[in-house]
């Protein structure tokens, strides 16, 4: 098991996860675990799904309010927000990506876990260029929904 304080890699058991129904609808998973003065995620959300007691606190998600629009993904300076959605036996993961070359829709990419280990392949479904951050949606096998958090083009 990873220890974020020691190796900087988050273990998903420390996250409050959405229900199956919420996963089918799509939900933003906020993997922000360090209390730093930051809150653009709160301001970016059109439905008020992300809240914070004060700017030094951790963001709190209301999965019922999330419409999986992904606006929070490209705005987070910590690259800590991912939108996940179940679709039959596949999963769609929307993640921030700040490297080149730009991912191309329809192409296969390698998919990586939180530790940067390659765990399989995915297909690029959508790319939105948000300033210097690409917001990329990939399709992977369903069992990788909470595993994949990066890609290698
Ligand atoms: S995906 Fe959209 S609705 Fe959901 S938390 Fe992010 S900004 Fe809000
Ligand atoms: S914008 Fe990102 S880093 Fe900042 S509080 Fe929100 S989730 Fe955390």
XYZ file of N, CA and C and ligand atoms in Angstrom:
475
model
N 0.841 -1.205 0.000
C 0.000 0.000 0.000
C 0.878 1.256 0.000
N 0.457 2.231 -0.811
C 1.241 3.453 -0.877
C 0.893 4.392 0.282
N 1.872 5.214 0.649
C 1.675 6.194 1.709
C 2.001 7.567 1.112
N 0.978 8.416 0.964
C 1.159 9.698 0.282
C 2.235 10.557 0.949
N 2.289 10.489 2.289
C 3.272 11.309 3.012
C 4.700 10.873 2.687
N 4.878 9.573 2.418
C 6.233 9.062 2.191
C 6.625 9.029 0.726
N 5.733 8.546 -0.145
C 6.138 8.387 -1.552
C 5.349 9.274 -2.521
N 4.431 10.094 -1.989
C 3.681 11.021 -2.841
C 2.626 10.337 -3.692
N 2.374 9.043 -3.430
C 1.390 8.308 -4.237
C 0.176 7.985 -3.370
N -0.977 8.424 -3.861
C -2.210 8.266 -3.096
C -2.752 6.840 -3.225
N -3.195 6.279 -2.109
C -3.902 4.992 -2.150
C -5.392 5.294 -2.177
N -6.117 4.639 -3.088
C -7.524 5.004 -3.272
C -8.387 4.715 -2.044
N -7.864 3.946 -1.084
C -8.681 3.682 0.097
C -8.878 4.948 0.947
N -8.092 5.984 0.661
C -8.265 7.241 1.393
C -9.285 8.164 0.711
N -9.872 7.705 -0.398
C -10.842 8.534 -1.121
C -12.265 8.104 -0.798
N -13.183 9.079 -0.792
C -14.607 8.754 -0.674
C -15.107 8.531 -2.108
N -15.474 7.297 -2.409
C -15.795 6.953 -3.790
C -17.297 7.078 -4.079
N -17.637 7.317 -5.346
C -19.056 7.389 -5.721
C -19.715 6.006 -5.704
N -21.042 5.991 -5.648
C -21.787 4.730 -5.728
C -21.780 4.244 -7.183
N -22.243 3.014 -7.398
C -22.319 2.469 -8.760
C -23.204 3.354 -9.638
N -24.336 3.789 -9.071
C -25.265 4.637 -9.826
C -24.593 5.971 -10.212
N -23.868 6.527 -9.260
C -23.165 7.792 -9.535
C -22.060 7.575 -10.569
N -21.421 6.408 -10.539
C -20.371 6.107 -11.525
C -20.957 5.969 -12.929
N -22.160 5.432 -13.008
C -22.793 5.271 -14.331
C -23.184 6.635 -14.913
N -23.512 7.554 -14.029
C -23.870 8.924 -14.444
C -22.608 9.720 -14.780
N -21.508 9.372 -14.127
C -20.253 10.103 -14.274
C -19.999 10.956 -13.050
N -18.753 10.950 -12.569
C -18.445 11.687 -11.345
C -17.000 12.165 -11.339
N -16.794 13.345 -10.791
C -15.427 13.865 -10.638
C -14.834 13.306 -9.349
N -13.659 12.680 -9.468
C -12.952 12.163 -8.296
C -11.864 13.176 -7.966
N -11.953 13.755 -6.782
C -10.961 14.762 -6.383
C -9.898 14.092 -5.529
N -8.684 14.016 -6.061
C -7.604 13.321 -5.365
C -6.635 14.344 -4.774
N -7.203 15.300 -4.075
C -6.460 16.419 -3.489
C -6.424 16.178 -1.982
N -5.251 15.863 -1.466
C -5.184 15.450 -0.064
C -4.286 16.343 0.792
N -3.742 17.408 0.183
C -2.875 18.285 0.963
C -3.565 19.613 1.177
N -3.593 20.060 2.417
C -4.252 21.329 2.719
C -3.348 22.483 2.298
N -3.692 23.090 1.160
C -2.939 24.239 0.663
C -3.962 25.314 0.302
N -3.590 26.596 0.353
C -4.561 27.636 0.002
C -4.861 27.643 -1.495
N -5.936 27.008 -1.892
C -6.245 26.800 -3.308
C -7.732 26.488 -3.418
N -8.407 27.078 -4.407
C -9.826 26.721 -4.574
C -10.424 26.952 -5.971
N -9.625 27.005 -7.054
C -10.259 27.205 -8.362
C -11.254 26.109 -8.730
N -11.090 24.915 -8.171
C -12.046 23.832 -8.459
C -13.446 24.243 -8.020
N -13.547 24.874 -6.863
C -14.857 25.285 -6.326
C -15.508 26.286 -7.279
N -14.736 27.289 -7.707
C -15.288 28.331 -8.581
C -15.614 27.806 -9.973
N -14.920 26.757 -10.419
C -15.129 26.264 -11.794
C -16.408 25.452 -11.940
N -16.942 24.955 -10.853
C -18.049 23.997 -10.941
C -19.397 24.703 -11.139
N -20.089 24.421 -12.242
C -21.349 25.124 -12.524
C -22.520 24.675 -11.656
N -22.363 23.557 -10.948
C -23.508 23.039 -10.179
C -23.299 23.116 -8.672
N -22.154 23.648 -8.243
C -21.893 23.726 -6.800
C -21.603 22.366 -6.180
N -21.100 21.430 -6.998
C -20.825 20.084 -6.473
C -19.585 20.042 -5.587
N -18.688 21.038 -5.769
C -17.457 21.059 -4.971
C -17.566 22.180 -3.936
N -17.327 21.846 -2.689
C -17.376 22.881 -1.647
C -16.136 22.788 -0.768
N -15.969 23.832 0.017
C -14.792 23.930 0.873
C -15.159 24.825 2.049
N -14.793 24.416 3.253
C -15.138 25.249 4.427
C -14.413 26.590 4.339
N -13.109 26.534 4.120
C -12.361 27.753 3.817
C -11.228 27.385 2.879
N -10.545 28.398 2.354
C -9.584 28.157 1.259
C -8.425 27.235 1.666
N -8.188 27.094 2.962
C -7.099 26.218 3.417
C -7.555 24.774 3.651
N -8.850 24.530 3.448
C -9.367 23.191 3.711
C -9.359 22.336 2.443
N -9.691 21.059 2.591
C -9.759 20.176 1.416
C -11.120 20.301 0.737
N -11.164 20.184 -0.598
C -12.453 20.231 -1.289
C -13.293 18.992 -0.961
N -14.606 19.200 -0.895
C -15.536 18.099 -0.610
C -16.482 17.964 -1.803
N -16.660 16.734 -2.284
C -17.503 16.486 -3.462
C -18.899 16.032 -3.070
N -19.896 16.564 -3.768
C -21.255 16.039 -3.659
C -21.533 15.351 -5.001
N -21.381 14.022 -5.026
C -21.495 13.291 -6.292
C -22.889 13.425 -6.917
N -23.904 13.646 -6.094
C -25.260 13.781 -6.654
C -25.396 15.057 -7.484
N -24.614 16.078 -7.150
C -24.703 17.346 -7.898
C -23.817 17.351 -9.137
N -22.858 16.426 -9.223
C -21.889 16.432 -10.331
C -22.558 15.983 -11.630
N -22.355 16.768 -12.687
C -22.915 16.412 -13.999
C -21.793 15.943 -14.953
N -20.619 15.682 -14.392
C -19.483 15.138 -15.163
C -19.099 16.013 -16.352
N -19.163 17.330 -16.176
C -18.857 18.254 -17.278
C -17.351 18.406 -17.516
N -16.541 18.008 -16.534
C -15.069 18.037 -16.617
C -14.464 19.441 -16.549
N -15.276 20.469 -16.243
C -14.697 21.826 -16.176
C -13.626 21.928 -15.093
N -13.771 21.187 -14.029
C -12.809 21.255 -12.921
C -11.478 20.576 -13.269
N -11.469 19.670 -14.254
C -10.268 18.868 -14.529
C -9.107 19.734 -15.016
N -9.372 20.602 -15.993
C -8.303 21.413 -16.577
C -7.915 22.619 -15.737
N -8.707 22.923 -14.726
C -8.475 24.143 -13.946
C -7.617 23.879 -12.705
N -7.538 22.624 -12.299
C -6.837 22.286 -11.042
C -5.320 22.344 -11.240
N -4.620 23.262 -10.536
C -3.173 23.364 -10.718
C -2.420 22.134 -10.213
N -3.055 21.363 -9.366
C -2.412 20.161 -8.842
C -2.661 18.929 -9.702
N -3.373 19.084 -10.826
C -3.720 17.962 -11.721
C -4.306 16.811 -10.897
N -5.212 17.167 -9.993
C -5.688 16.192 -9.003
C -7.147 15.792 -9.200
N -7.764 16.217 -10.324
C -9.183 15.884 -10.515
C -9.355 15.047 -11.786
N -10.155 13.999 -11.665
C -10.405 13.050 -12.760
C -11.904 12.790 -12.822
N -12.450 12.766 -14.037
C -13.873 12.416 -14.155
C -13.958 10.984 -14.681
N -14.703 10.155 -13.974
C -14.811 8.747 -14.359
C -16.268 8.402 -14.627
N -16.450 7.470 -15.564
C -17.801 7.076 -15.933
C -17.784 5.633 -16.418
N -18.726 4.830 -15.928
C -18.855 3.436 -16.395
C -19.719 3.420 -17.632
N -19.312 2.605 -18.608
C -20.110 2.475 -19.822
C -20.025 1.004 -20.239
N -21.072 0.236 -19.922
C -21.092 -1.219 -20.156
C -19.835 -1.856 -19.524
N -19.034 -2.573 -20.335
C -17.840 -3.201 -19.756
C -16.604 -2.303 -19.893
N -16.831 -1.042 -20.263
C -15.722 -0.087 -20.424
C -15.838 1.040 -19.393
N -14.745 1.786 -19.268
C -14.757 2.969 -18.410
C -14.209 4.141 -19.203
N -14.795 5.301 -18.976
C -14.258 6.531 -19.560
C -13.585 7.306 -18.440
N -12.360 7.716 -18.679
C -11.619 8.501 -17.685
C -11.175 9.795 -18.349
N -11.535 10.914 -17.736
C -11.105 12.218 -18.244
C -10.038 12.749 -17.295
N -8.880 13.050 -17.871
C -7.734 13.417 -17.024
C -6.963 14.601 -17.622
N -6.199 15.300 -16.761
C -5.384 16.413 -17.270
C -4.060 15.884 -17.808
N -3.559 16.477 -18.894
C -2.315 16.007 -19.517
C -1.540 17.221 -20.008
N -0.274 17.344 -19.565
C 0.481 18.565 -19.884
C 1.754 18.299 -20.686
N 1.798 17.158 -21.392
C 2.985 16.865 -22.192
C 2.653 16.928 -23.685
N 3.690 16.892 -24.504
C 3.535 16.803 -25.951
C 4.104 15.471 -26.406
N 3.693 14.896 -27.508
C 2.731 15.451 -28.456
C 1.296 15.389 -27.924
N 0.452 16.185 -28.560
C -0.963 16.212 -28.201
C -1.598 14.842 -28.495
N -2.355 14.321 -27.552
C -3.059 13.065 -27.837
C -4.047 13.259 -28.992
N -4.185 12.233 -29.822
C -5.057 12.316 -31.007
C -6.270 11.397 -30.813
N -7.440 11.940 -31.064
C -8.678 11.162 -30.934
C -8.629 9.939 -31.855
N -8.989 8.779 -31.280
C -9.021 7.541 -32.046
C -7.751 6.708 -31.914
N -6.666 7.321 -31.431
C -5.386 6.601 -31.305
C -5.306 5.843 -29.976
N -4.496 4.790 -29.968
C -4.233 4.056 -28.731
C -3.107 4.732 -27.962
N -3.216 4.731 -26.636
C -2.147 5.259 -25.781
C -1.905 4.251 -24.664
N -0.721 4.324 -24.068
C -0.481 3.502 -22.883
C -1.120 4.204 -21.687
N -1.650 3.419 -20.762
C -2.295 4.026 -19.593
C -1.502 3.656 -18.338
N -1.398 4.638 -17.424
C -0.520 4.513 -16.263
C -1.327 4.629 -14.970
N -0.849 3.964 -13.931
C -1.505 4.112 -12.622
C -0.939 5.324 -11.879
N -1.336 5.499 -10.627
C -0.903 6.683 -9.864
C 0.606 6.707 -9.635
N 1.248 5.535 -9.699
C 2.698 5.471 -9.484
C 3.470 5.622 -10.792
N 2.743 5.768 -11.914
C 3.401 5.922 -13.211
C 3.694 4.603 -13.897
N 3.167 3.501 -13.355
C 3.400 2.184 -13.951
C 2.395 1.941 -15.080
N 2.878 1.428 -16.217
C 1.974 1.132 -17.338
C 1.111 -0.075 -16.980
N -0.208 0.099 -17.095
C -1.121 -0.979 -16.692
C -2.008 -1.453 -17.855
N -1.793 -0.934 -19.045
C -2.601 -1.386 -20.178
C -2.635 -0.342 -21.274
N -3.654 -0.494 -22.139
C -3.818 0.461 -23.238
C -5.219 1.047 -23.209
N -5.348 2.250 -23.745
C -6.650 2.891 -23.831
C -6.788 3.565 -25.187
N -7.998 3.973 -25.500
C -8.245 4.686 -26.754
C -8.663 6.113 -26.429
N -8.040 7.083 -27.108
C -8.387 8.491 -26.886
C -9.741 8.773 -27.522
N -10.671 9.280 -26.705
C -12.029 9.550 -27.196
C -12.295 11.038 -27.407
N -11.615 11.887 -26.619
C -11.871 13.329 -26.725
C -10.648 14.088 -26.196
N -10.333 15.207 -26.829
C -9.239 16.062 -26.344
C -9.711 17.507 -26.375
N -9.613 18.176 -25.244
C -9.944 19.605 -25.181
C -8.681 20.327 -24.734
N -8.295 21.368 -25.470
C -7.099 22.125 -25.117
C -7.495 23.281 -24.214
N -7.076 23.190 -22.945
C -7.448 24.210 -21.953
C -6.166 24.931 -21.538
N -5.861 26.055 -22.191
C -4.594 26.750 -21.985
C -3.438 25.775 -22.207
N -2.618 25.515 -21.190
C -1.492 24.603 -21.404
C -1.835 23.164 -21.004
N -3.054 22.948 -20.609
C -3.453 21.606 -20.171
C -4.426 20.979 -21.172
N -4.111 19.780 -21.626
C -5.080 19.024 -22.421
C -5.991 18.270 -21.450
N -7.281 18.345 -21.708
C -8.225 17.537 -20.931
C -8.627 16.380 -21.838
N -8.141 15.197 -21.479
C -8.201 14.042 -22.375
C -9.133 12.977 -21.804
N -10.057 12.506 -22.640
C -10.913 11.391 -22.226
C -10.443 10.133 -22.934
N -10.194 9.098 -22.137
C -9.772 7.815 -22.710
C -10.764 6.725 -22.306
N -10.846 5.719 -23.153
C -11.672 4.549 -22.842
C -10.737 3.396 -22.496
N -11.031 2.765 -21.349
C -10.221 1.628 -20.893
C -11.153 0.509 -20.434
N -10.548 -0.636 -20.067
C -11.362 -1.716 -19.500
C -11.935 -1.243 -18.159
N -13.154 -1.712 -17.870
C -13.871 -1.226 -16.688
C -13.084 -1.381 -15.375
N -12.304 -2.476 -15.280
C -11.590 -2.695 -14.015
C -10.443 -1.698 -13.800
N -10.166 -0.852 -14.801
C -9.100 0.150 -14.650
C -9.640 1.529 -14.265
N -10.949 1.590 -14.044
C -11.617 2.872 -13.759
C -10.946 3.681 -12.635
N -10.631 3.011 -11.534
C -10.029 3.728 -10.410
C -8.524 3.505 -10.325
N -7.966 2.950 -11.399
C -6.520 2.654 -11.421
C -5.766 3.654 -12.290
N -6.291 3.900 -13.508
C -5.574 4.741 -14.470
C -5.708 6.224 -14.127
N -4.563 6.899 -14.023
C -4.589 8.337 -13.731
C -3.630 9.127 -14.617
N -3.063 8.500 -15.641
C -2.195 9.218 -16.566
C -2.082 8.407 -17.862
N -1.543 9.047 -18.888
C -1.337 8.350 -20.162
C 0.066 8.636 -20.667
N 0.519 7.780 -21.587
C 1.791 8.005 -22.271
C 1.488 7.925 -23.749
N 1.704 9.028 -24.452
C 1.328 9.082 -25.874
C 2.464 8.547 -26.717
S -17.210 17.526 -13.384
Fe -18.357 19.477 -13.632
S -20.130 19.224 -12.278
Fe -18.648 17.639 -11.679
S -17.457 18.563 -10.028
Fe -16.334 18.980 -11.923
S -17.059 21.006 -12.609
Fe -18.523 20.236 -11.088
S -8.013 23.200 -7.509
Fe -7.062 21.171 -7.337
S -5.334 21.461 -5.939
Fe -6.689 23.245 -5.700
S -8.023 22.684 -3.972
Fe -9.086 22.113 -5.880
S -8.546 19.952 -6.186
Fe -7.070 20.785 -4.701
